[in-house]
Short mmCIF file of C-alpha atoms and ligand atoms in Angstrom, two decimals:
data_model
loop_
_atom_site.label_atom_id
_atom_site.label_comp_id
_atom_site.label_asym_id
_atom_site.label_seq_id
_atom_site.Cartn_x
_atom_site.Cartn_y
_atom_site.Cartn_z
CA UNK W 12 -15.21 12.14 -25.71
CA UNK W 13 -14.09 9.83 -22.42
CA UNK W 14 -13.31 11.91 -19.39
CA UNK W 15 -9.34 12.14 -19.35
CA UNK W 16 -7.93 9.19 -17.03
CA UNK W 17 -7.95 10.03 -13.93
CA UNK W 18 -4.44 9.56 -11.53
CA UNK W 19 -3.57 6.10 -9.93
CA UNK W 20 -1.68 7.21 -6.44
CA UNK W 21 -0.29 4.41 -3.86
CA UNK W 22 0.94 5.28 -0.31
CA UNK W 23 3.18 2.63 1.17
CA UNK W 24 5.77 1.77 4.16
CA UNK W 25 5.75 -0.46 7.19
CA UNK W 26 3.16 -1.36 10.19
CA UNK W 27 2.44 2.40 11.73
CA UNK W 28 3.82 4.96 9.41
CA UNK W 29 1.01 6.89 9.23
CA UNK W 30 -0.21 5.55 5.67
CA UNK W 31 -3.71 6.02 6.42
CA UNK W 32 -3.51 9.49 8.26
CA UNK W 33 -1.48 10.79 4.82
CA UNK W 34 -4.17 8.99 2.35
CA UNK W 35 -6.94 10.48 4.25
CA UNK W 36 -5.25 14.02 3.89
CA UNK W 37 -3.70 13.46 0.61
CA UNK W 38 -7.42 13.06 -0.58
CA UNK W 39 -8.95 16.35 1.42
CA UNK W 40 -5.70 18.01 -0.38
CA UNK W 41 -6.96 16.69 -4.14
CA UNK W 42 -10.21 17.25 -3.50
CA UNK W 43 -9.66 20.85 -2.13
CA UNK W 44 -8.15 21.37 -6.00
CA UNK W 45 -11.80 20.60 -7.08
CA UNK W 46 -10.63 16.72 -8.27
CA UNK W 47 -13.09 13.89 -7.97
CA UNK W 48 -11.27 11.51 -5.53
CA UNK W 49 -11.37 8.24 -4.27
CA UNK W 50 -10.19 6.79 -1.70
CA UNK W 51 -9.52 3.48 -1.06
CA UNK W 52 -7.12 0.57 0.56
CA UNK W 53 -5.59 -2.92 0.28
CA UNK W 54 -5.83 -5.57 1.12
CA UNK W 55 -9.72 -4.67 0.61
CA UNK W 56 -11.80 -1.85 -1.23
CA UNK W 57 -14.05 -3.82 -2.80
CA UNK W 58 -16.79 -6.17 -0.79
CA UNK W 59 -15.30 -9.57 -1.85
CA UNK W 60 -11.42 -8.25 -1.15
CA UNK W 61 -12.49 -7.14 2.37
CA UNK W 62 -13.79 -10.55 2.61
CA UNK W 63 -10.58 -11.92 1.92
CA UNK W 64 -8.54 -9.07 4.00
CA UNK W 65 -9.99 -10.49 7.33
CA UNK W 66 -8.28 -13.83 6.37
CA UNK W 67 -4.71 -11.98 5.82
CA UNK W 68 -4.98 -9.40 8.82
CA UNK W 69 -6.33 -11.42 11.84
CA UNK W 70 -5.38 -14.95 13.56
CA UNK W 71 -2.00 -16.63 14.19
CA UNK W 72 1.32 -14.67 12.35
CA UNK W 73 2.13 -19.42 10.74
CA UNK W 74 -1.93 -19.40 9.53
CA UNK W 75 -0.63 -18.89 5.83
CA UNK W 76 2.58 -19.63 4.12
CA UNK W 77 4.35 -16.97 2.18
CA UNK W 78 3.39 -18.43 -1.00
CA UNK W 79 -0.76 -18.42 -0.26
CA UNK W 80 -0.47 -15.49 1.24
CA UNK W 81 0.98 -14.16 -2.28
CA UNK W 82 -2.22 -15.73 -4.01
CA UNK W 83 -4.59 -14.46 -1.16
CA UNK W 84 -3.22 -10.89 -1.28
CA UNK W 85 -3.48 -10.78 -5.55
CA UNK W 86 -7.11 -12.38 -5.29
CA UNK W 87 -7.85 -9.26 -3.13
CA UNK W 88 -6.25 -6.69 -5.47
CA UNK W 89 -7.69 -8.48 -8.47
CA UNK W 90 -11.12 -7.60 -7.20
CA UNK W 91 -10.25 -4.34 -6.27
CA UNK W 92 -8.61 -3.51 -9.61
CA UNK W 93 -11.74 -4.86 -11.26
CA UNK W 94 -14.44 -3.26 -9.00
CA UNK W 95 -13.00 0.07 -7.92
CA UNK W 96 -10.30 1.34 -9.34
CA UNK W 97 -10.67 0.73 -12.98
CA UNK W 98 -14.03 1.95 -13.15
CA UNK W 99 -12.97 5.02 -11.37
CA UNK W 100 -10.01 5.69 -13.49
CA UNK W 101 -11.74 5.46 -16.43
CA UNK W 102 -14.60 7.85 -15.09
CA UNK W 103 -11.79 10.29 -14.82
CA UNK W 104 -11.49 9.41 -10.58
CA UNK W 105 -8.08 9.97 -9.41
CA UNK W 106 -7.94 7.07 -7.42
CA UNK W 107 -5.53 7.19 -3.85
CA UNK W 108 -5.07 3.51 -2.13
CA UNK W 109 -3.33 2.82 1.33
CA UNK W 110 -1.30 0.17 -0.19
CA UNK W 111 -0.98 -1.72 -3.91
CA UNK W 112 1.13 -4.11 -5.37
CA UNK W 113 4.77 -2.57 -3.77
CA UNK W 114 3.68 -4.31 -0.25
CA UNK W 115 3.48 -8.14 -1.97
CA UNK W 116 6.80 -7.45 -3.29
CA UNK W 117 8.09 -6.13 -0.26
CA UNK W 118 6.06 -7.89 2.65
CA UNK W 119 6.36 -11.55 0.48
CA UNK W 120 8.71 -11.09 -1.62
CA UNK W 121 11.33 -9.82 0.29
CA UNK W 122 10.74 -10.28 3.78
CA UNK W 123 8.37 -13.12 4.76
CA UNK W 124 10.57 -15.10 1.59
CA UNK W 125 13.01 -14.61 -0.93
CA UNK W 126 9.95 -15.14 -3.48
CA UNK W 127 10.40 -11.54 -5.70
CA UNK W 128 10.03 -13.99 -8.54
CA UNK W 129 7.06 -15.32 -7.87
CA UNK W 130 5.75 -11.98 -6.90
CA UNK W 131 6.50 -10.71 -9.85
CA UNK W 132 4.98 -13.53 -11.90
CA UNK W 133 1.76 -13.50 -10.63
CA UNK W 134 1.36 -9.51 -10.67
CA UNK W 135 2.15 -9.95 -14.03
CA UNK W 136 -0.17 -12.67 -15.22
CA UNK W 137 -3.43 -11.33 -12.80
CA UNK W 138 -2.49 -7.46 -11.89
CA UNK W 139 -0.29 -5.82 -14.83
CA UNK W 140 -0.51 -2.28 -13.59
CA UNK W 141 1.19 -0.34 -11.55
CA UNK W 142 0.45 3.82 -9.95
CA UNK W 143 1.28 6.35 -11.58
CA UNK W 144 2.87 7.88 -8.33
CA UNK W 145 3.65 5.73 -4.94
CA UNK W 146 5.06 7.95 -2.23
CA UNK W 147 6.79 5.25 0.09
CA UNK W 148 6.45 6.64 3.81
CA UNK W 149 10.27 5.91 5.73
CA UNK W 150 10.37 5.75 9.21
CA UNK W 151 11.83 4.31 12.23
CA UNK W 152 10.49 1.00 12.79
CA UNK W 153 10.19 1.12 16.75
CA UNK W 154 8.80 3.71 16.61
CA UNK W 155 6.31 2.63 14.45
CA UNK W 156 5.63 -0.97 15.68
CA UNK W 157 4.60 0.94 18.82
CA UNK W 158 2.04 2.76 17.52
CA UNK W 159 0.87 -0.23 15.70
CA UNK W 160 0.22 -2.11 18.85
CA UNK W 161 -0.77 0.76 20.68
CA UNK W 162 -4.23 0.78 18.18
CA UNK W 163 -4.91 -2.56 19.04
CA UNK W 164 -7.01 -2.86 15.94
CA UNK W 165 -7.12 -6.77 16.52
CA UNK W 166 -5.32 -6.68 12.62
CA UNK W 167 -1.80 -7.32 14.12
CA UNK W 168 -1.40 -10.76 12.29
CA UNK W 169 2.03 -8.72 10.70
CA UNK W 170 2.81 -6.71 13.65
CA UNK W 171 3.13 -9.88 15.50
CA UNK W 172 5.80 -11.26 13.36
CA UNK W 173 8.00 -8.32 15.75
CA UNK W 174 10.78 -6.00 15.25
CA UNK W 175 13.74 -7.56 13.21
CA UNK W 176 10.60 -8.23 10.55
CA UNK W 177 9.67 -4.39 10.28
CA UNK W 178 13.72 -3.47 10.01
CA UNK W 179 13.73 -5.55 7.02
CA UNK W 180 10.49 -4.21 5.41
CA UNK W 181 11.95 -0.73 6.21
CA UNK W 182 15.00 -2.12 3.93
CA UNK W 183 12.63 -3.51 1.44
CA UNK W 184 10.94 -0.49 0.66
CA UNK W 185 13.92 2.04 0.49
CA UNK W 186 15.44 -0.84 -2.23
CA UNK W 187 11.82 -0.66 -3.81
CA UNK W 188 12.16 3.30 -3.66
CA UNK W 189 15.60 2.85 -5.36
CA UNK W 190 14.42 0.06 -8.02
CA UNK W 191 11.04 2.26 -9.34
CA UNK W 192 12.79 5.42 -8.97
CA UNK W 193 10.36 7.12 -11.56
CA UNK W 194 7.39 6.20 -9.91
CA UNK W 195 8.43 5.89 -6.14
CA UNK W 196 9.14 9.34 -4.00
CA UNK W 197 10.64 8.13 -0.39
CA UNK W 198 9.43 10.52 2.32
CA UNK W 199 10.44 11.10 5.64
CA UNK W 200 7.64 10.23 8.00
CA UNK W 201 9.98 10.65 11.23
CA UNK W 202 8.80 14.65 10.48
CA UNK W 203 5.16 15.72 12.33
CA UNK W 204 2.23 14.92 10.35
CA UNK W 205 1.68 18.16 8.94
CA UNK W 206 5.09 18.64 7.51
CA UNK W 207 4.45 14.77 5.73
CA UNK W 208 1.35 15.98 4.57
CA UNK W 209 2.42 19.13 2.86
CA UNK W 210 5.69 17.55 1.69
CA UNK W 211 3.17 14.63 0.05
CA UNK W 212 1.12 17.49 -1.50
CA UNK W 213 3.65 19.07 -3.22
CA UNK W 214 4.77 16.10 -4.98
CA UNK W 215 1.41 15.38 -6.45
CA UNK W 216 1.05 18.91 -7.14
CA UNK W 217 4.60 18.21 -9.48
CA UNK W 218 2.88 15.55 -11.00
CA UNK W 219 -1.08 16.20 -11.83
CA UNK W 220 -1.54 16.32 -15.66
P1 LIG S 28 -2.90 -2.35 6.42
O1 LIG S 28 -4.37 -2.34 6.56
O2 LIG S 28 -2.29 -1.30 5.56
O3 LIG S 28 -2.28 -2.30 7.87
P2 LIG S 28 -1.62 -1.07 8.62
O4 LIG S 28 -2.63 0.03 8.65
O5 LIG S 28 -1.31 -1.66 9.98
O6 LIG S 28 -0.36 -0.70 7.88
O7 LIG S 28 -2.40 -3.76 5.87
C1 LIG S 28 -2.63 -4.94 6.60
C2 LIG S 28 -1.41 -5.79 6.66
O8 LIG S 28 -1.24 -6.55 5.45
C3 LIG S 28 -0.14 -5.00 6.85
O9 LIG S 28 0.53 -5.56 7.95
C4 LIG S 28 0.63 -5.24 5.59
C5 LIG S 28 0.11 -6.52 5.05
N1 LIG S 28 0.18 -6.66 3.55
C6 LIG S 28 1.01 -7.61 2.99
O10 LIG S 28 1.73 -8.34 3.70
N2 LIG S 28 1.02 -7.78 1.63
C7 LIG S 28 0.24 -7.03 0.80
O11 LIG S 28 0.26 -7.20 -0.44
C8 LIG S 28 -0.62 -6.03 1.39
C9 LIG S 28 -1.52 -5.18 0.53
C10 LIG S 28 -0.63 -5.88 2.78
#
């Protein structure tokens, strides 16, 4: 018989929310359980996707228009999908990624444009999946442009795009939260990082098979 399936788990919200911090813990928490877990982001995860990520993440915030961006971004995820998810999944993985397919709809759909359709039609046509579980990390934009910058990862191509940009991602995801309310759990990432991290483990913990 197949292994069971194993769980699909996003973790989204704006620049500096502490996504990958919670990911990185959320995993140590699954794999404390004894479950086989990988971990993984977007846009990247697989070798050609990171190829494409450094054309997303670095150089001038005008390089792409919302529209290629949408294309670049679902090129990346298609290869991830393809070469490390699916094949976990189906090994019976659970599979955790620092972003998915809620950040196109919210970064291009609803903030850099007013393109949810489009979104939404190529997801459809190239993606067609969504988590099982996305825990949407909420939190004060300042305060988390700030320590964006303050990493100076040279991956600010979105930070740069400033403050009034991150307010309205912030309002993208809590109508995202709102919209998927089955699948999306809104946390409150104002709270220390321990307190996120436990309140993130006890969801999953609600909802392992
Ligand atoms: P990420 O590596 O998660 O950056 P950070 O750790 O700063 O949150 O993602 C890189 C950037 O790409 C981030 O600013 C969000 C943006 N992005 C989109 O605009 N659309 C997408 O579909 C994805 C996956 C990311």
């Amino acid at each position: 018989m197949p292994p069971a399936r194993g769980l699909f788990i996003s973790l989204e919200g704006i620049d500096g929310s502490g996504k990958s911090t919670q990911a990185r813990r959320l995993a140590e928490a699954l794999r404390a359980l004894g479950r086989d877990t990988v971990l993984t982001r977007e846009p990247g995860g697989a070798s050609g996707a990171e190829e494409i990520r450094r054309l997303l993440v670095e150089g001038d915030p005008d390089r792409w228009s919302p529209e290629t961006e949408i294309l670049l971004f679902t090129a990346a995820r298609r290869d991830h999908l393809e070469r490390t998810i699916r094949p976990a999944l189906e090994a019976g993985r659970d599979v955790i990624t620092d972003r998915f397919a809620d950040s196109t709809r919210v970064y291009q759909g609803a903030t850099r444009g007013d393109l949810r359709a489009l979104v939404d039609q190529i997801h459809s046509a190239a993606i067609g999946m969504e988590p099982d579980l996305t825990l949407i990390l909420d939190m004060d934009p300042e305060t988390a442009l700030a320590r964006g910058l303050a990493r100076d990862s040279g991956e600010d191509r979105f930070e740069d795009f400033g403050l009034p940009f991150q307010q309205k991602l912030r309002a993208g995801f809590q109508a995202l939260a709102r919209e998927y309310a089955d699948r999306c759990h809104l946390i409150d990432a104002n709270a220390g990082p321990d307190q996120v991290a436990s309140n993130i483990a006890d969801i999953v913990r609600r909802n392992l098979p």
